[in-house]
Amino acid sequence: MDRIASANFSCPAIPMPRVCRIKPFGLSIVTDHRKRFSCRVAVASGDTKATVVDSELDLEHKKHNLLRAVQETQRGLTATSDQRSVIEEALVTVEGFNGGEAIDLVKLDGTWRLQYTSAPDVVVLFEAASRFPFFQVGQIFQKFECRDRSDGGIIRNVVQWSVPSLLEEQEGATLVVTAKFDKVSSRNVYLQFEEISVRNININEQLQALIAPAILPRSFLSLQILQFIRTFKAQVPVTSTSPGRRSVGGLYYLSYLDNNMLLGRSVGGGGVFVFTKSQPLEL
């Protein structure tokens, strides 16, 4: 019995097979799972891109609808109550696309052309031009200068106007209302008006011929008159001179902004504004 026990005890250990010599069948299963997982990720990524594209197309469609709604209103002058309702609905729809984002001052910097407004102080200019044939309102712009700023900048409201019998049409003269603006929240800016000026006076050819006829030698005096008119600039400051008193100003809500459209609302019932990006304006 002892011998048997001893023999069993001294029996050499049976070598265990090494797992690495055998290609596990499960490895191919793991590989297959990885392939299937990567396919799911690709599909998900494709779905996300498709959703983004659909959203961008929808936004462009809404913006097109807004511009089409304001097209026949002469920038707001002839808008009926029904048209204003349609415009307001289209405007709110566009505003909803980036309503939670803060205004990017780099993107805001530049010149924006007015397409529509319901602001009374602007509509009255259109009304005056429609009533008086000697007064003509051309393009209206807002020019923001804030590229290198994070808290505000300068805004210039630019109105091109003319007296057809004396000045060139559309761009006979330029009225500029300059204001500083400060960001008071992610979307609200406070405007503090500083100056009103008239500049860039361009008299028509008939008046130039009257001042300095082409068939006669132009005298020093006539040339001086023409030069004075071309370089004339009248400035009226509107800043407050009383200590402790703020200058005339107002709160302006920038409700939507992208690379080619700017929407704004004058806080306190002052009307809405629809702008599109324009070529840089030199003043």
mmCIF file of C-alpha atoms in Angstrom:
data_model
loop_
_atom_site.group_PDB
_atom_site.id
_atom_site.type_symbol
_atom_site.label_atom_id
_atom_site.label_comp_id
_atom_site.label_asym_id
_atom_site.label_seq_id
_atom_site.Cartn_x
_atom_site.Cartn_y
_atom_site.Cartn_z
ATOM 1 C CA MET A 1 0.000 0.000 0.000
ATOM 2 C CA ASP A 2 2.859 2.319 0.920
ATOM 3 C CA ARG A 3 4.518 1.417 -2.320
ATOM 4 C CA ILE A 4 1.453 2.269 -4.289
ATOM 5 C CA ALA A 5 1.167 5.581 -2.507
ATOM 6 C CA SER A 6 4.814 6.288 -3.143
ATOM 7 C CA ALA A 7 4.473 5.387 -6.783
ATOM 8 C CA ASN A 8 1.509 7.628 -7.179
ATOM 9 C CA PHE A 9 3.309 10.400 -5.411
ATOM 10 C CA SER A 10 6.430 10.191 -7.501
ATOM 11 C CA CYS A 11 4.599 9.998 -10.788
ATOM 12 C CA PRO A 12 5.704 12.960 -12.972
ATOM 13 C CA ALA A 13 3.175 15.743 -13.480
ATOM 14 C CA ILE A 14 1.269 15.608 -16.723
ATOM 15 C CA PRO A 15 2.053 18.747 -18.725
ATOM 16 C CA MET A 16 -0.992 21.034 -19.249
ATOM 17 C CA PRO A 17 -1.654 22.160 -22.790
ATOM 18 C CA ARG A 18 -0.656 25.755 -23.493
ATOM 19 C CA VAL A 19 -3.620 27.881 -24.456
ATOM 20 C CA CYS A 20 -1.574 30.066 -26.712
ATOM 21 C CA ARG A 21 -0.920 27.168 -29.096
ATOM 22 C CA ILE A 22 -4.593 26.889 -29.910
ATOM 23 C CA LYS A 23 -6.426 29.669 -31.702
ATOM 24 C CA PRO A 24 -9.471 30.277 -29.565
ATOM 25 C CA PHE A 25 -12.715 30.111 -31.431
ATOM 26 C CA GLY A 26 -14.002 32.992 -29.312
ATOM 27 C CA LEU A 27 -11.474 35.395 -30.829
ATOM 28 C CA SER A 28 -13.344 35.471 -34.093
ATOM 29 C CA ILE A 29 -16.513 36.229 -32.180
ATOM 30 C CA VAL A 30 -14.903 39.232 -30.498
ATOM 31 C CA THR A 31 -13.644 40.466 -33.843
ATOM 32 C CA ASP A 32 -17.109 40.174 -35.312
ATOM 33 C CA HIS A 33 -18.568 42.175 -32.405
ATOM 34 C CA ARG A 34 -16.078 44.938 -33.019
ATOM 35 C CA LYS A 35 -16.970 45.081 -36.674
ATOM 36 C CA ARG A 36 -20.634 45.249 -35.873
ATOM 37 C CA PHE A 37 -20.014 48.007 -33.287
ATOM 38 C CA SER A 38 -17.989 50.115 -35.727
ATOM 39 C CA CYS A 39 -20.830 49.839 -38.241
ATOM 40 C CA ARG A 40 -23.279 51.114 -35.658
ATOM 41 C CA VAL A 41 -21.025 54.118 -34.932
ATOM 42 C CA ALA A 42 -20.761 54.927 -38.637
ATOM 43 C CA VAL A 43 -24.506 54.778 -39.019
ATOM 44 C CA ALA A 44 -25.019 56.993 -35.975
ATOM 45 C CA SER A 45 -22.475 59.513 -37.285
ATOM 46 C CA GLY A 46 -24.214 59.530 -40.655
ATOM 47 C CA ASP A 47 -27.561 60.129 -38.986
ATOM 48 C CA THR A 48 -26.123 63.062 -37.029
ATOM 49 C CA LYS A 49 -24.696 64.674 -40.171
ATOM 50 C CA ALA A 50 -27.978 64.179 -41.971
ATOM 51 C CA THR A 51 -29.818 65.829 -39.078
ATOM 52 C CA VAL A 52 -27.450 68.829 -39.133
ATOM 53 C CA VAL A 53 -27.876 69.228 -42.890
ATOM 54 C CA ASP A 54 -31.653 68.998 -42.582
ATOM 55 C CA SER A 55 -31.595 71.644 -39.838
ATOM 56 C CA GLU A 56 -29.449 74.001 -41.931
ATOM 57 C CA LEU A 57 -31.698 73.557 -44.953
ATOM 58 C CA ASP A 58 -34.737 74.208 -42.791
ATOM 59 C CA LEU A 59 -33.129 77.388 -41.435
ATOM 60 C CA GLU A 60 -32.332 78.693 -44.931
ATOM 61 C CA HIS A 61 -35.918 77.936 -45.949
ATOM 62 C CA LYS A 62 -37.260 79.929 -42.979
ATOM 63 C CA LYS A 63 -34.952 82.850 -43.735
ATOM 64 C CA HIS A 64 -36.085 82.824 -47.357
ATOM 65 C CA ASN A 65 -39.716 82.901 -46.208
ATOM 66 C CA LEU A 66 -38.987 85.908 -43.990
ATOM 67 C CA LEU A 67 -37.286 87.858 -46.778
ATOM 68 C CA ARG A 68 -40.086 86.983 -49.166
ATOM 69 C CA ALA A 69 -42.666 88.209 -46.625
ATOM 70 C CA VAL A 70 -41.001 91.650 -46.313
ATOM 71 C CA GLN A 71 -40.266 92.027 -50.019
ATOM 72 C CA GLU A 72 -43.480 93.786 -51.043
ATOM 73 C CA THR A 73 -43.697 96.184 -48.070
ATOM 74 C CA GLN A 74 -41.225 98.889 -49.198
ATOM 75 C CA ARG A 75 -39.103 98.175 -46.111
ATOM 76 C CA GLY A 76 -42.171 98.418 -43.883
ATOM 77 C CA LEU A 77 -43.837 101.545 -45.255
ATOM 78 C CA THR A 78 -46.809 99.807 -46.902
ATOM 79 C CA ALA A 79 -47.088 96.771 -44.613
ATOM 80 C CA THR A 80 -50.689 95.940 -43.727
ATOM 81 C CA SER A 81 -51.718 94.416 -40.408
ATOM 82 C CA ASP A 82 -51.996 90.998 -42.081
ATOM 83 C CA GLN A 83 -48.527 91.346 -43.588
ATOM 84 C CA ARG A 84 -47.082 92.414 -40.240
ATOM 85 C CA SER A 85 -48.589 89.322 -38.622
ATOM 86 C CA VAL A 86 -47.060 87.041 -41.251
ATOM 87 C CA ILE A 87 -43.693 88.804 -40.904
ATOM 88 C CA GLU A 88 -43.754 88.533 -37.107
ATOM 89 C CA GLU A 89 -44.503 84.808 -37.306
ATOM 90 C CA ALA A 90 -41.693 84.253 -39.827
ATOM 91 C CA LEU A 91 -39.315 86.361 -37.735
ATOM 92 C CA VAL A 92 -40.026 84.415 -34.542
ATOM 93 C CA THR A 93 -39.442 81.152 -36.405
ATOM 94 C CA VAL A 94 -35.965 82.266 -37.502
ATOM 95 C CA GLU A 95 -35.146 83.664 -34.041
ATOM 96 C CA GLY A 96 -35.749 80.221 -32.535
ATOM 97 C CA PHE A 97 -32.778 78.671 -34.316
ATOM 98 C CA ASN A 98 -30.045 80.262 -32.179
ATOM 99 C CA GLY A 99 -32.014 81.948 -29.431
ATOM 100 C CA GLY A 100 -29.818 80.495 -26.684
ATOM 101 C CA GLU A 101 -26.481 81.594 -28.126
ATOM 102 C CA ALA A 102 -24.604 84.731 -27.122
ATOM 103 C CA ILE A 103 -23.944 87.339 -29.804
ATOM 104 C CA ASP A 104 -20.573 86.887 -31.523
ATOM 105 C CA LEU A 105 -19.097 90.382 -31.911
ATOM 106 C CA VAL A 106 -16.670 89.217 -34.592
ATOM 107 C CA LYS A 107 -19.593 88.001 -36.677
ATOM 108 C CA LEU A 108 -21.595 91.152 -35.881
ATOM 109 C CA ASP A 109 -18.811 93.458 -37.082
ATOM 110 C CA GLY A 110 -19.494 94.899 -40.535
ATOM 111 C CA THR A 111 -22.223 96.596 -42.571
ATOM 112 C CA TRP A 112 -25.865 95.443 -42.606
ATOM 113 C CA ARG A 113 -28.532 96.656 -45.044
ATOM 114 C CA LEU A 114 -32.079 97.280 -43.791
ATOM 115 C CA GLN A 115 -34.725 95.132 -45.494
ATOM 116 C CA TYR A 116 -37.677 95.793 -43.182
ATOM 117 C CA THR A 117 -38.629 97.640 -40.018
ATOM 118 C CA SER A 118 -41.684 98.552 -38.008
ATOM 119 C CA ALA A 119 -39.812 101.147 -35.919
ATOM 120 C CA PRO A 120 -41.799 104.438 -36.023
ATOM 121 C CA ASP A 121 -38.706 106.676 -36.123
ATOM 122 C CA VAL A 122 -37.540 104.970 -39.338
ATOM 123 C CA VAL A 123 -40.931 104.469 -40.992
ATOM 124 C CA VAL A 124 -41.551 108.222 -40.661
ATOM 125 C CA LEU A 125 -38.607 108.816 -43.033
ATOM 126 C CA PHE A 126 -40.234 106.584 -45.641
ATOM 127 C CA GLU A 127 -43.534 108.396 -45.143
ATOM 128 C CA ALA A 128 -41.861 111.791 -45.646
ATOM 129 C CA ALA A 129 -40.226 110.580 -48.852
ATOM 130 C CA SER A 130 -43.564 109.313 -50.161
ATOM 131 C CA ARG A 131 -45.318 112.638 -49.413
ATOM 132 C CA PHE A 132 -42.699 115.120 -50.547
ATOM 133 C CA PRO A 133 -41.285 114.689 -54.063
ATOM 134 C CA PHE A 134 -38.251 116.824 -53.230
ATOM 135 C CA PHE A 135 -37.054 114.356 -50.566
ATOM 136 C CA GLN A 136 -35.832 110.853 -51.343
ATOM 137 C CA VAL A 137 -34.607 108.120 -48.963
ATOM 138 C CA GLY A 138 -32.079 105.666 -50.345
ATOM 139 C CA GLN A 139 -30.472 102.744 -48.557
ATOM 140 C CA ILE A 140 -30.300 102.450 -44.769
ATOM 141 C CA PHE A 141 -27.496 100.602 -43.038
ATOM 142 C CA GLN A 142 -26.262 99.677 -39.595
ATOM 143 C CA LYS A 143 -22.487 99.582 -39.387
ATOM 144 C CA PHE A 144 -20.971 97.794 -36.382
ATOM 145 C CA GLU A 145 -17.350 98.329 -35.383
ATOM 146 C CA CYS A 146 -16.580 95.720 -32.733
ATOM 147 C CA ARG A 147 -14.246 93.090 -34.193
ATOM 148 C CA ASP A 148 -11.538 93.462 -31.543
ATOM 149 C CA ARG A 149 -13.924 93.977 -28.635
ATOM 150 C CA SER A 150 -15.632 91.635 -26.209
ATOM 151 C CA ASP A 151 -17.868 94.072 -24.323
ATOM 152 C CA GLY A 152 -19.218 96.489 -26.950
ATOM 153 C CA GLY A 153 -18.163 98.850 -29.711
ATOM 154 C CA ILE A 154 -19.477 101.531 -32.065
ATOM 155 C CA ILE A 155 -22.657 101.429 -34.125
ATOM 156 C CA ARG A 156 -23.435 103.857 -36.936
ATOM 157 C CA ASN A 157 -26.957 104.167 -38.312
ATOM 158 C CA VAL A 158 -26.497 105.350 -41.895
ATOM 159 C CA VAL A 159 -29.246 106.876 -44.050
ATOM 160 C CA GLN A 160 -28.526 107.763 -47.652
ATOM 161 C CA TRP A 161 -30.883 110.465 -48.920
ATOM 162 C CA SER A 162 -31.264 112.969 -51.710
ATOM 163 C CA VAL A 163 -33.016 116.051 -53.007
ATOM 164 C CA PRO A 164 -33.538 114.990 -56.646
ATOM 165 C CA SER A 165 -33.391 118.486 -58.130
ATOM 166 C CA LEU A 166 -30.085 119.276 -56.422
ATOM 167 C CA LEU A 167 -28.307 116.078 -55.394
ATOM 168 C CA GLU A 168 -27.558 112.750 -57.013
ATOM 169 C CA GLU A 169 -30.354 110.221 -56.663
ATOM 170 C CA GLN A 170 -30.194 107.664 -53.818
ATOM 171 C CA GLU A 171 -26.729 108.761 -52.645
ATOM 172 C CA GLY A 172 -27.003 112.545 -52.684
ATOM 173 C CA ALA A 173 -26.006 112.885 -49.034
ATOM 174 C CA THR A 174 -25.467 110.696 -45.996
ATOM 175 C CA LEU A 175 -26.925 111.078 -42.525
ATOM 176 C CA VAL A 176 -24.971 109.218 -39.829
ATOM 177 C CA VAL A 177 -26.142 108.696 -36.242
ATOM 178 C CA THR A 178 -23.259 107.387 -34.164
ATOM 179 C CA ALA A 179 -23.639 105.595 -30.838
ATOM 180 C CA LYS A 180 -21.513 103.585 -28.449
ATOM 181 C CA PHE A 181 -22.937 100.247 -27.426
ATOM 182 C CA ASP A 182 -22.214 98.039 -24.423
ATOM 183 C CA LYS A 183 -23.187 94.429 -23.964
ATOM 184 C CA VAL A 184 -25.435 94.195 -20.921
ATOM 185 C CA SER A 185 -26.330 90.515 -21.423
ATOM 186 C CA SER A 186 -25.708 87.758 -23.955
ATOM 187 C CA ARG A 187 -28.206 89.325 -26.376
ATOM 188 C CA ASN A 188 -28.964 92.870 -25.163
ATOM 189 C CA VAL A 189 -26.848 95.903 -25.977
ATOM 190 C CA TYR A 190 -27.324 99.402 -24.629
ATOM 191 C CA LEU A 191 -26.945 102.219 -27.165
ATOM 192 C CA GLN A 192 -25.638 105.591 -26.036
ATOM 193 C CA PHE A 193 -25.964 108.113 -28.865
ATOM 194 C CA GLU A 194 -23.084 110.525 -29.354
ATOM 195 C CA GLU A 195 -23.359 112.411 -32.632
ATOM 196 C CA ILE A 196 -25.503 113.159 -35.671
ATOM 197 C CA SER A 197 -23.704 114.214 -38.825
ATOM 198 C CA VAL A 198 -24.389 114.987 -42.484
ATOM 199 C CA ARG A 199 -21.601 114.155 -44.925
ATOM 200 C CA ASN A 200 -20.751 112.869 -48.422
ATOM 201 C CA ILE A 201 -22.785 115.472 -50.299
ATOM 202 C CA ASN A 202 -22.883 114.741 -54.018
ATOM 203 C CA ILE A 203 -24.534 117.459 -56.085
ATOM 204 C CA ASN A 204 -25.988 116.486 -59.457
ATOM 205 C CA GLU A 205 -24.477 117.399 -62.816
ATOM 206 C CA GLN A 206 -26.952 120.217 -63.456
ATOM 207 C CA LEU A 207 -26.004 122.025 -60.271
ATOM 208 C CA GLN A 208 -22.294 121.462 -60.911
ATOM 209 C CA ALA A 209 -22.727 123.001 -64.363
ATOM 210 C CA LEU A 210 -24.497 125.975 -62.805
ATOM 211 C CA ILE A 211 -21.697 126.559 -60.288
ATOM 212 C CA ALA A 212 -18.855 125.908 -62.704
ATOM 213 C CA PRO A 213 -19.959 125.780 -66.372
ATOM 214 C CA ALA A 214 -17.944 123.395 -68.482
ATOM 215 C CA ILE A 215 -17.817 125.834 -71.414
ATOM 216 C CA LEU A 216 -16.106 128.537 -69.339
ATOM 217 C CA PRO A 217 -12.788 128.448 -67.509
ATOM 218 C CA ARG A 218 -13.418 127.350 -63.962
ATOM 219 C CA SER A 219 -12.375 130.086 -61.569
ATOM 220 C CA PHE A 220 -10.635 129.491 -58.280
ATOM 221 C CA LEU A 221 -13.832 130.510 -56.467
ATOM 222 C CA SER A 222 -16.055 128.039 -58.339
ATOM 223 C CA LEU A 223 -13.614 125.216 -57.706
ATOM 224 C CA GLN A 224 -13.480 126.151 -54.031
ATOM 225 C CA ILE A 225 -17.275 126.046 -53.842
ATOM 226 C CA LEU A 226 -17.381 122.573 -55.416
ATOM 227 C CA GLN A 227 -14.639 121.318 -53.092
ATOM 228 C CA PHE A 228 -16.412 122.776 -50.060
ATOM 229 C CA ILE A 229 -19.663 121.026 -50.974
ATOM 230 C CA ARG A 230 -17.950 117.674 -51.552
ATOM 231 C CA THR A 231 -16.066 117.779 -48.257
ATOM 232 C CA PHE A 232 -18.808 119.422 -46.204
ATOM 233 C CA LYS A 233 -19.588 117.703 -42.914
ATOM 234 C CA ALA A 234 -21.967 119.010 -40.278
ATOM 235 C CA GLN A 235 -21.819 117.405 -36.844
ATOM 236 C CA VAL A 236 -24.215 117.810 -33.937
ATOM 237 C CA PRO A 237 -23.240 116.150 -30.633
ATOM 238 C CA VAL A 238 -26.054 114.539 -28.674
ATOM 239 C CA THR A 239 -24.124 113.604 -25.544
ATOM 240 C CA SER A 240 -25.371 114.888 -22.241
ATOM 241 C CA THR A 241 -23.518 117.891 -20.806
ATOM 242 C CA SER A 242 -25.066 117.574 -17.346
ATOM 243 C CA PRO A 243 -22.893 115.731 -14.812
ATOM 244 C CA GLY A 244 -24.348 112.427 -13.673
ATOM 245 C CA ARG A 245 -26.828 112.318 -16.551
ATOM 246 C CA ARG A 246 -26.705 109.660 -19.215
ATOM 247 C CA SER A 247 -26.884 110.585 -22.876
ATOM 248 C CA VAL A 248 -29.880 109.693 -24.983
ATOM 249 C CA GLY A 249 -29.902 105.937 -25.489
ATOM 250 C CA GLY A 250 -31.911 102.775 -25.632
ATOM 251 C CA LEU A 251 -31.865 99.024 -25.215
ATOM 252 C CA TYR A 252 -31.488 96.956 -28.379
ATOM 253 C CA TYR A 253 -32.120 93.199 -28.427
ATOM 254 C CA LEU A 254 -30.180 91.305 -31.104
ATOM 255 C CA SER A 255 -32.514 88.360 -31.544
ATOM 256 C CA TYR A 256 -30.725 86.498 -34.353
ATOM 257 C CA LEU A 257 -27.322 86.611 -36.031
ATOM 258 C CA ASP A 258 -25.491 84.529 -38.611
ATOM 259 C CA ASN A 259 -23.141 85.257 -41.515
ATOM 260 C CA ASN A 260 -25.799 86.907 -43.710
ATOM 261 C CA MET A 261 -28.771 87.905 -41.547
ATOM 262 C CA LEU A 262 -29.273 90.094 -38.469
ATOM 263 C CA LEU A 263 -32.577 90.487 -36.638
ATOM 264 C CA GLY A 264 -33.113 93.041 -33.894
ATOM 265 C CA ARG A 265 -35.811 94.380 -31.615
ATOM 266 C CA SER A 266 -35.890 97.795 -29.989
ATOM 267 C CA VAL A 267 -36.820 97.040 -26.379
ATOM 268 C CA GLY A 268 -39.895 98.922 -25.206
ATOM 269 C CA GLY A 269 -42.099 98.597 -28.277
ATOM 270 C CA GLY A 270 -39.780 100.401 -30.678
ATOM 271 C CA GLY A 271 -40.222 97.931 -33.521
ATOM 272 C CA VAL A 272 -38.336 95.120 -35.230
ATOM 273 C CA PHE A 273 -35.514 95.193 -37.791
ATOM 274 C CA VAL A 274 -34.506 92.771 -40.527
ATOM 275 C CA PHE A 275 -31.011 93.233 -41.971
ATOM 276 C CA THR A 276 -28.901 91.337 -44.493
ATOM 277 C CA LYS A 277 -25.116 91.500 -44.773
ATOM 278 C CA SER A 278 -23.827 94.142 -47.166
ATOM 279 C CA GLN A 279 -20.531 95.148 -48.713
ATOM 280 C CA PRO A 280 -18.295 97.257 -46.412
ATOM 281 C CA LEU A 281 -19.393 100.886 -46.258
ATOM 282 C CA GLU A 282 -16.775 103.611 -46.229
ATOM 283 C CA LEU A 283 -17.799 106.800 -44.413
#
